[in-house]
Each structure stands twice: as structure tokens, then as C-alpha cells.
Amino acid sequence: MSELAAKLADLRTRFSTDVNAAPDEEALDGVRVAFLGRSGEVTGLRRGIGQLPPGERPGAGKEINDVVEAMEGELAIAQSRIENRVFEADLATQIDITFPAIAPVAGSLHPVRNVIRQAGAYFRRHGFAIVTGPEIEPDYYTFDALNIPSTHPAREGFDSFFITDTLLLRPHTSPMQIRTMQAHKPPVAIVAPGKCYRRDAVDARHLFQFNQIEGLLVAEGIHFGHLKGMLTGLCRELLGPDQRVRFRPSFFPFTEPSAEVDTTCPKCKGHSDACNMCGGSGWIELGGAGMVHPNVLREVGYDPDEVSGWAFGFGVERFALTRFEIDDIRRFIDSDPDFLEQLS
Ligand code: PHE
């Protein structure tokens, strides 16, 4: 072995020992400077090349370069080992791995969805089917078939979002009455929950997108008493056993007679003039209802002399506001989980 090779072998061994012993980056840098720095040991060896016979110089230069390359590789490995050790030490001070895991956030049913489910369960128990339909409807289902001809002022009351001259975002779930009756012979008993849209300015009691539940029962001998019984039962199940229902004469082109339906204010039960839920009236408005108009029955091919029926349409958000005693309907679309998960 040449003298240079022996020196290099010795240098490598000492270098490796020092590198492995370096506890931190500072110490590692010290080793680098001592061996590879400008006045380090390797520089000393390079200087010695000049003393060699000219023929041996290139070989010696290469020998040294190879060893330097290997040393630099070793340094890089040591460097990342030290960095990792620091990282792991940091981690250990930040994370207590013996600590119980954080439970995943499970979420909860939206209160509006809850009301729909519970109302749906009530009607199913009484033999009704739950149906859903399109949110974009032709004006035929929305108006014409419901006894609202294009010239009728009642169309204005629905403040609709039209997509084309004849297609609109449904402003109520009543088109489902027509779709159901055209698809099935009587008797029919359905509830149809779903989203509706109206060009309403948003405030504490209005949204431009909201949910309704439509109800429809058509069979032989159906009368207003059946409607009153079903709606009273619904209010008692969802709002409390003492709820009562009140019908105020009203007008809808697709029902005759028609009524606005109110239920006892579940907050003050009609006993407080200062109640902020019902404004002191003692009643909360839920929606519209009535006996299906003979024109509507005829439109779907039913015979008004053979069958009769009732229909209603309730605002689900209104129901949920009452049920959970909430002051502002916009809370339902704020997506605040702290608020929503309290209501079930
Ligand atoms: N569709 C009516 C509305 O949205 C409510 C209603 C439904 C009235 C069924 C009577 C019968 O205002």
C-alpha cells in the first residue's frame, strides 16, 4: 500500500469515528472543518501531491478526490440523522402519545331534515306514501293544472324564479298533487316534502329557498274533518300533546273551501300578550289547506262526483322555528354546528 493510501485509510477511519460521535450540527460542522476545511487534513494531503514524482501525481489526486466524495456522503447522512433526531425530540414534547385520541366530529341531522323525517313517520304510520318530485317544473304542473290559468292574479302571489318562459323553480310542492293523481287512480294518500323557491327578500321569517311538506288524500267520502284530525295529530306529535289547530277562511285556486292553518303557540300556549314567538296572538301560522277543487280533480281525470279529497302545504322551516323556539329563520342556513347540533 502506498504511503498516501495508508494515510487516507487512517484519515477515513478517524473521520468516520468523529462523524458518528457528533451529537449535533455544530459538532458535525467542526468535524467537517477539521478534515475537509480550507486548512483541514485533506488540504494538507493535497499539498503533498507536489512532492510526488510527476507520473504519480494524477493518480494521487484521484485517490484523494474519491475519498473526499465518500466523506461528503457520510457527512450528508449524518446531517439528516441529526435533523431527524431533533424533529423527533420536538414531536415528543408536543404530542403525548399516551393521550386519548380526539373523537371524530360526527355531525347531526339538520333540524329541518328532522322535522321532515318526523312528519314523514307520522304520515307513514297512517298509511300515506312519501313521494318526491322535480324542483324545476313546467308551469303546467305549477299553475295551470292547479286551476291557476295564466291570466289569474294568483300567479303573482308565488313570486317565482322563471328559467324559461314555461319552466320555473317550483314555488310550492303542490305540483306533486297533479303528478301523483295523474300517475295513480284513487285512492291516493301522499306527503311530498321538498325544496321550494320564491323571489322573497330574506329576513328573520323569509328565505328564498325553503322546504314545504305537501299532503294529499283523495278517496270516496273524504271530508274536512279528516283533514282537521290528521293535522291536529301532526301538531300534537311534533309540538306537544296539548296542541290545537285553527282554520281561518282563505283562498287558494286549487282548493275549495280553503283555509290558513294555525296551531297553538307552543311557547306561551296563548297565555301571554308579550310572547315574542306568536306576537301575543297565541297562534302560529303553518300553511295553507283545503278540499281539493273539482277542477283539479277533473284535470287529472278523477270524477268529483265519486271522490273527494283534501290537501295541505306547510312550511317546514316555520314548523322548525316554532318547535325549537328560534327567533330567526336564517339560522337554519348559517351552517353553525354549535347551533344546529342542539336541535333534534
Ligand atoms: N301551495 C300553497 C302555498 O304554497 C299551500 C297549499 C297547499 C294550500 C295545498 C292548499 C292546499 O301557498
Short mmCIF file of C-alpha atoms and ligand atoms in Angstrom, two decimals:
data_model
loop_
_atom_site.label_atom_id
_atom_site.label_comp_id
_atom_site.label_asym_id
_atom_site.label_seq_id
_atom_site.Cartn_x
_atom_site.Cartn_y
_atom_site.Cartn_z
CA MET A 1 0.00 0.00 0.00
CA SER A 2 1.36 3.41 -0.91
CA GLU A 3 2.11 5.91 1.79
CA LEU A 4 -0.77 8.10 0.59
CA ALA A 5 -3.25 5.20 0.61
CA ALA A 6 -2.26 4.37 4.21
CA LYS A 7 -2.74 7.99 5.27
CA LEU A 8 -6.12 8.14 3.55
CA ALA A 9 -7.29 4.90 5.18
CA ASP A 10 -6.29 6.20 8.62
CA LEU A 11 -7.98 9.54 7.91
CA ARG A 12 -11.21 7.82 6.82
CA THR A 13 -11.33 5.75 9.98
CA ARG A 14 -10.84 8.74 12.27
CA PHE A 15 -13.28 10.81 10.21
CA SER A 16 -16.00 8.15 10.49
CA THR A 17 -15.48 7.78 14.22
CA ASP A 18 -15.77 11.56 14.73
CA VAL A 19 -18.78 11.89 12.44
CA ASN A 20 -20.67 9.15 14.25
CA ALA A 21 -19.82 10.67 17.61
CA ALA A 22 -21.01 14.19 16.66
CA PRO A 23 -24.06 14.84 18.83
CA ASP A 24 -25.39 17.89 16.97
CA GLU A 25 -25.00 20.02 13.87
CA GLU A 26 -22.37 22.22 15.45
CA ALA A 27 -20.13 19.28 16.32
CA LEU A 28 -20.63 17.80 12.87
CA ASP A 29 -19.56 21.07 11.29
CA GLY A 30 -16.43 21.01 13.47
CA VAL A 31 -15.53 17.57 12.08
CA ARG A 32 -16.12 18.81 8.53
CA VAL A 33 -13.84 21.81 9.02
CA ALA A 34 -11.11 19.70 10.67
CA PHE A 35 -10.98 17.23 7.78
CA LEU A 36 -12.34 18.99 4.70
CA GLY A 37 -11.97 22.69 5.56
CA ARG A 38 -9.58 25.02 3.82
CA SER A 39 -6.75 24.28 6.31
CA GLY A 40 -8.03 20.80 7.17
CA GLU A 41 -6.22 17.46 6.93
CA VAL A 42 -7.28 16.76 3.32
CA THR A 43 -5.83 20.07 2.15
CA GLY A 44 -2.56 19.02 3.83
CA LEU A 45 -2.55 15.76 1.85
CA ARG A 46 -3.30 17.61 -1.42
CA ARG A 47 -0.33 19.87 -0.77
CA GLY A 48 1.83 16.73 -0.54
CA ILE A 49 0.98 15.81 -4.14
CA GLY A 50 3.57 18.35 -5.34
CA GLN A 51 6.34 16.35 -3.71
CA LEU A 52 5.46 13.17 -5.64
CA PRO A 53 7.17 12.19 -8.88
CA PRO A 54 5.15 13.80 -11.77
CA GLY A 55 3.94 10.38 -13.05
CA GLU A 56 2.22 9.55 -9.72
CA ARG A 57 0.50 12.95 -9.26
CA PRO A 58 -2.72 12.38 -11.30
CA GLY A 59 -3.38 9.00 -9.63
CA ALA A 60 -2.84 10.50 -6.20
CA GLY A 61 -5.20 13.40 -6.97
CA LYS A 62 -7.90 10.94 -7.99
CA GLU A 63 -7.36 8.79 -4.91
CA ILE A 64 -7.87 11.81 -2.67
CA ASN A 65 -10.93 13.02 -4.61
CA ASP A 66 -12.61 9.60 -4.28
CA VAL A 67 -12.10 9.58 -0.54
CA VAL A 68 -13.40 13.17 -0.23
CA GLU A 69 -16.54 12.21 -2.14
CA ALA A 70 -17.16 9.28 0.20
CA MET A 71 -16.60 11.55 3.22
CA GLU A 72 -19.07 14.12 1.94
CA GLY A 73 -21.65 11.37 1.50
CA GLU A 74 -21.08 10.27 5.06
CA LEU A 75 -21.49 13.85 6.27
CA ALA A 76 -24.83 14.21 4.46
CA ILE A 77 -26.15 11.02 6.05
CA ALA A 78 -25.05 12.16 9.50
CA GLN A 79 -26.61 15.55 8.89
CA SER A 80 -30.06 14.13 8.12
CA ARG A 81 -29.79 11.72 11.06
CA ILE A 82 -29.21 14.66 13.40
CA GLU A 83 -32.07 16.67 11.85
CA ASN A 84 -34.41 13.73 12.29
CA ARG A 85 -33.39 13.28 15.87
CA VAL A 86 -34.19 16.96 16.55
CA PHE A 87 -37.54 16.61 14.80
CA GLU A 88 -38.47 13.52 16.78
CA ALA A 89 -37.43 15.18 20.02
CA ASP A 90 -39.64 18.17 19.16
CA LEU A 91 -42.52 15.88 18.34
CA ALA A 92 -42.17 14.06 21.63
CA THR A 93 -42.54 17.31 23.56
CA GLN A 94 -45.60 18.35 21.54
CA ILE A 95 -47.53 15.12 21.29
CA ASP A 96 -48.32 12.94 24.23
CA ILE A 97 -48.92 9.64 22.51
CA THR A 98 -50.46 8.19 25.68
CA PHE A 99 -53.25 10.78 25.47
CA PRO A 100 -56.76 9.55 24.39
CA ALA A 101 -57.45 10.13 20.69
CA ILE A 102 -59.61 13.06 19.63
CA ALA A 103 -63.09 11.78 18.80
CA PRO A 104 -64.09 12.47 15.18
CA VAL A 105 -66.87 15.04 14.69
CA ALA A 106 -69.99 13.04 13.87
CA GLY A 107 -72.36 15.84 12.85
CA SER A 108 -76.11 15.75 13.42
CA LEU A 109 -79.31 15.79 11.42
CA HIS A 110 -80.32 19.29 10.36
CA PRO A 111 -83.40 20.44 12.32
CA VAL A 112 -85.32 20.96 9.07
CA ARG A 113 -84.49 17.40 8.00
CA ASN A 114 -85.55 16.23 11.44
CA VAL A 115 -88.98 17.82 11.14
CA ILE A 116 -89.41 16.29 7.66
CA ARG A 117 -88.46 12.85 8.98
CA GLN A 118 -90.78 13.03 11.97
CA ALA A 119 -93.70 14.37 9.96
CA GLY A 120 -93.00 11.70 7.34
CA ALA A 121 -93.00 8.99 10.01
CA TYR A 122 -96.35 10.24 11.33
CA PHE A 123 -98.00 10.13 7.91
CA ARG A 124 -96.49 6.78 7.01
CA ARG A 125 -97.96 5.31 10.16
CA HIS A 126 -101.33 6.48 8.87
CA GLY A 127 -100.87 4.79 5.52
CA PHE A 128 -99.50 7.69 3.47
CA ALA A 129 -96.68 7.25 0.96
CA ILE A 130 -93.78 9.71 0.85
CA VAL A 131 -93.03 10.98 -2.63
CA THR A 132 -90.59 13.47 -4.08
CA GLY A 133 -90.51 15.29 -7.39
CA PRO A 134 -88.59 17.76 -9.53
CA GLU A 135 -87.60 21.20 -8.26
CA ILE A 136 -87.76 22.60 -11.78
CA GLU A 137 -91.32 22.34 -13.05
CA PRO A 138 -93.25 23.32 -16.17
CA ASP A 139 -95.85 25.99 -15.44
CA TYR A 140 -98.49 23.42 -16.31
CA TYR A 141 -97.89 21.47 -13.06
CA THR A 142 -97.16 24.58 -11.03
CA PHE A 143 -100.17 26.62 -12.10
CA ASP A 144 -102.45 25.55 -14.97
CA ALA A 145 -103.31 22.08 -13.68
CA LEU A 146 -103.83 23.59 -10.23
CA ASN A 147 -106.63 25.76 -11.55
CA ILE A 148 -104.46 28.86 -11.92
CA PRO A 149 -104.77 29.93 -15.60
CA SER A 150 -102.04 32.19 -16.98
CA THR A 151 -104.23 35.27 -16.60
CA HIS A 152 -105.03 34.57 -12.96
CA PRO A 153 -103.65 37.10 -10.44
CA ALA A 154 -102.82 34.26 -8.02
CA ARG A 155 -99.72 33.57 -10.12
CA GLU A 156 -98.30 36.86 -8.92
CA GLY A 157 -98.50 35.72 -5.31
CA PHE A 158 -95.99 32.98 -5.97
CA ASP A 159 -93.14 35.35 -6.97
CA SER A 160 -91.41 32.65 -8.95
CA PHE A 161 -87.95 32.24 -10.43
CA PHE A 162 -88.57 31.50 -14.11
CA ILE A 163 -85.83 29.69 -16.02
CA THR A 164 -87.54 29.90 -19.41
CA ASP A 165 -90.99 31.23 -20.37
CA THR A 166 -92.58 27.99 -19.21
CA LEU A 167 -90.08 26.41 -16.76
CA LEU A 168 -89.62 27.61 -13.21
CA LEU A 169 -88.15 26.68 -9.85
CA ARG A 170 -91.24 25.39 -8.09
CA PRO A 171 -92.63 27.95 -5.64
CA HIS A 172 -94.63 25.28 -3.80
CA THR A 173 -94.86 21.48 -3.57
CA SER A 174 -98.44 21.43 -4.91
CA PRO A 175 -97.31 20.23 -8.40
CA MET A 176 -96.86 16.88 -6.64
CA GLN A 177 -100.64 16.69 -6.24
CA ILE A 178 -101.00 16.68 -10.02
CA ARG A 179 -98.09 14.33 -10.67
CA THR A 180 -99.41 11.85 -8.09
CA MET A 181 -103.02 11.87 -9.27
CA GLN A 182 -102.07 11.63 -12.95
CA ALA A 183 -99.89 8.59 -12.20
CA HIS A 184 -102.34 6.77 -9.88
CA LYS A 185 -106.03 6.05 -9.75
CA PRO A 186 -107.79 6.99 -6.50
CA PRO A 187 -107.49 6.40 -3.63
CA VAL A 188 -104.22 8.31 -3.14
CA ALA A 189 -102.60 9.29 0.14
CA ILE A 190 -99.22 11.00 -0.09
CA VAL A 191 -96.95 13.51 1.58
CA ALA A 192 -94.35 15.26 -0.58
CA PRO A 193 -91.54 17.08 1.22
CA GLY A 194 -89.04 19.17 -0.71
CA LYS A 195 -87.37 22.43 -1.54
CA CYS A 196 -89.28 25.39 -2.94
CA TYR A 197 -88.14 28.74 -4.25
CA ARG A 198 -89.65 32.22 -4.23
CA ARG A 199 -88.34 35.69 -5.02
CA ASP A 200 -88.71 36.77 -1.40
CA ALA A 201 -86.39 39.24 0.32
CA VAL A 202 -84.53 37.37 3.07
CA ASP A 203 -85.34 38.41 6.62
CA ALA A 204 -85.95 36.80 10.02
CA ARG A 205 -89.02 34.95 8.67
CA HIS A 206 -88.31 34.53 4.94
CA LEU A 207 -85.80 32.66 2.81
CA PHE A 208 -85.86 32.48 -1.00
CA GLN A 209 -85.23 28.74 -0.72
CA PHE A 210 -87.21 26.80 1.84
CA ASN A 211 -88.94 23.45 2.35
CA GLN A 212 -92.59 22.53 2.22
CA ILE A 213 -94.48 19.38 3.00
CA GLU A 214 -97.44 18.78 0.77
CA GLY A 215 -100.18 16.41 1.87
CA LEU A 216 -102.89 14.91 -0.32
CA LEU A 217 -105.65 12.44 0.43
CA VAL A 218 -108.26 11.64 -2.23
CA ALA A 219 -110.78 8.83 -1.92
CA GLU A 220 -114.50 8.26 -1.62
CA GLY A 221 -116.14 10.19 1.18
CA ILE A 222 -113.16 12.25 2.34
CA HIS A 223 -114.22 15.41 4.17
CA PHE A 224 -112.78 18.36 6.04
CA GLY A 225 -112.96 16.51 9.37
CA HIS A 226 -110.34 14.05 8.13
CA LEU A 227 -108.04 16.97 7.37
CA LYS A 228 -108.56 18.51 10.76
CA GLY A 229 -107.90 15.21 12.51
CA MET A 230 -104.68 14.50 10.64
CA LEU A 231 -103.28 17.99 11.14
CA THR A 232 -104.19 18.07 14.82
CA GLY A 233 -102.41 14.74 15.24
CA LEU A 234 -99.36 16.05 13.40
CA CYS A 235 -99.09 19.14 15.58
CA ARG A 236 -99.53 17.11 18.76
CA GLU A 237 -96.85 14.66 17.73
CA LEU A 238 -94.31 17.28 16.75
CA LEU A 239 -95.11 20.16 19.09
CA GLY A 240 -96.75 18.67 22.19
CA PRO A 241 -99.87 16.83 23.35
CA ASP A 242 -101.94 19.93 24.07
CA GLN A 243 -101.65 21.49 20.60
CA ARG A 244 -104.83 22.65 18.92
CA VAL A 245 -105.38 23.58 15.28
CA ARG A 246 -107.35 26.52 13.92
CA PHE A 247 -108.60 27.07 10.36
CA ARG A 248 -109.13 30.59 9.03
CA PRO A 249 -111.08 31.01 5.79
CA SER A 250 -108.74 31.81 2.93
CA PHE A 251 -108.33 31.42 -0.81
CA PHE A 252 -106.32 29.05 -2.96
CA PRO A 253 -107.40 28.38 -6.56
CA PHE A 254 -106.77 24.64 -6.15
CA THR A 255 -108.88 24.11 -3.01
CA GLU A 256 -112.45 24.94 -2.12
CA PRO A 257 -113.10 25.71 0.65
CA SER A 258 -109.61 26.92 1.52
CA ALA A 259 -108.05 27.78 4.86
CA GLU A 260 -104.95 29.06 6.55
CA VAL A 261 -103.91 26.63 9.27
CA ASP A 262 -102.64 27.82 12.64
CA THR A 263 -101.57 25.86 15.67
CA THR A 264 -101.42 26.93 19.31
CA CYS A 265 -98.24 28.83 20.09
CA PRO A 266 -96.23 26.10 21.82
CA LYS A 267 -94.24 28.71 23.73
CA CYS A 268 -96.96 30.72 25.53
CA LYS A 269 -99.95 28.43 24.75
CA GLY A 270 -101.92 31.59 24.10
CA HIS A 271 -101.39 32.85 27.63
CA SER A 272 -99.04 35.75 27.04
CA ASP A 273 -99.75 39.04 25.27
CA ALA A 274 -96.00 39.70 25.19
CA CYS A 275 -94.95 36.39 23.61
CA ASN A 276 -92.22 37.02 21.02
CA MET A 277 -92.97 33.72 19.25
CA CYS A 278 -96.58 34.44 18.26
CA GLY A 279 -96.67 38.21 18.79
CA GLY A 280 -99.24 37.71 21.54
CA SER A 281 -101.88 36.19 19.24
CA GLY A 282 -101.47 32.73 20.76
CA TRP A 283 -101.34 31.11 17.30
CA ILE A 284 -98.61 30.20 14.83
CA GLU A 285 -99.33 30.02 11.10
CA LEU A 286 -98.25 26.76 9.49
CA GLY A 287 -99.51 26.99 5.90
CA GLY A 288 -102.49 26.50 3.64
CA ALA A 289 -105.03 23.72 3.22
CA GLY A 290 -108.43 22.91 1.86
CA MET A 291 -110.63 20.49 -0.05
CA VAL A 292 -109.23 19.67 -3.49
CA HIS A 293 -111.03 21.81 -6.08
CA PRO A 294 -113.32 19.89 -8.50
CA ASN A 295 -111.46 21.49 -11.45
CA VAL A 296 -108.23 19.93 -10.21
CA LEU A 297 -109.85 16.52 -9.84
CA ARG A 298 -111.28 16.79 -13.36
CA GLU A 299 -107.90 17.88 -14.75
CA VAL A 300 -106.29 14.63 -13.60
CA GLY A 301 -109.20 12.51 -14.80
CA TYR A 302 -110.86 11.94 -11.44
CA ASP A 303 -114.64 12.26 -11.10
CA PRO A 304 -115.56 14.88 -8.44
CA ASP A 305 -118.92 13.15 -8.01
CA GLU A 306 -117.18 9.94 -6.96
CA VAL A 307 -114.16 11.06 -4.98
CA SER A 308 -113.20 13.98 -2.82
CA GLY A 309 -110.05 14.91 -1.01
CA TRP A 310 -108.04 17.37 0.99
CA ALA A 311 -104.63 18.90 0.52
CA PHE A 312 -102.32 20.99 2.64
CA GLY A 313 -98.94 22.66 2.23
CA PHE A 314 -96.81 23.57 5.26
CA GLY A 315 -93.57 25.49 5.56
CA VAL A 316 -91.09 23.16 7.22
CA GLU A 317 -88.79 25.95 8.41
CA ARG A 318 -91.78 27.69 10.01
CA PHE A 319 -92.60 24.48 11.83
CA ALA A 320 -88.99 24.08 12.96
CA LEU A 321 -88.79 27.70 14.15
CA THR A 322 -91.82 27.10 16.32
CA ARG A 323 -90.71 23.74 17.54
CA PHE A 324 -87.22 24.84 18.57
CA GLU A 325 -88.27 28.36 19.61
CA ILE A 326 -85.85 30.02 17.23
CA ASP A 327 -86.12 33.72 16.50
CA ASP A 328 -84.52 33.88 13.08
CA ILE A 329 -85.06 31.54 10.11
CA ARG A 330 -81.61 32.46 8.70
CA ARG A 331 -80.00 30.41 11.47
CA PHE A 332 -81.03 27.29 9.53
CA ILE A 333 -78.72 28.20 6.66
CA ASP A 334 -75.80 29.63 8.64
CA SER A 335 -74.16 26.17 8.94
CA ASP A 336 -73.16 26.81 12.54
CA PRO A 337 -72.70 23.31 14.01
CA ASP A 338 -72.75 24.61 17.60
CA PHE A 339 -76.26 25.88 16.95
CA LEU A 340 -77.55 23.06 14.77
CA GLU A 341 -76.46 20.13 16.90
CA GLN A 342 -78.53 21.36 19.85
CA LEU A 343 -81.75 20.81 17.91
CA SER A 344 -83.02 17.32 17.33
N1 PHE B 1 -99.38 25.52 -2.15
C1 PHE B 1 -99.90 26.50 -1.22
C2 PHE B 1 -98.80 27.52 -0.94
O1 PHE B 1 -97.66 27.24 -1.10
C3 PHE B 1 -100.31 25.86 0.07
C4 PHE B 1 -101.46 24.91 -0.10
C5 PHE B 1 -101.24 23.58 -0.37
C6 PHE B 1 -102.74 25.35 0.05
C7 PHE B 1 -102.29 22.71 -0.51
C8 PHE B 1 -103.82 24.50 -0.08
C9 PHE B 1 -103.58 23.16 -0.36
O2 PHE B 1 -99.09 28.63 -0.55
#
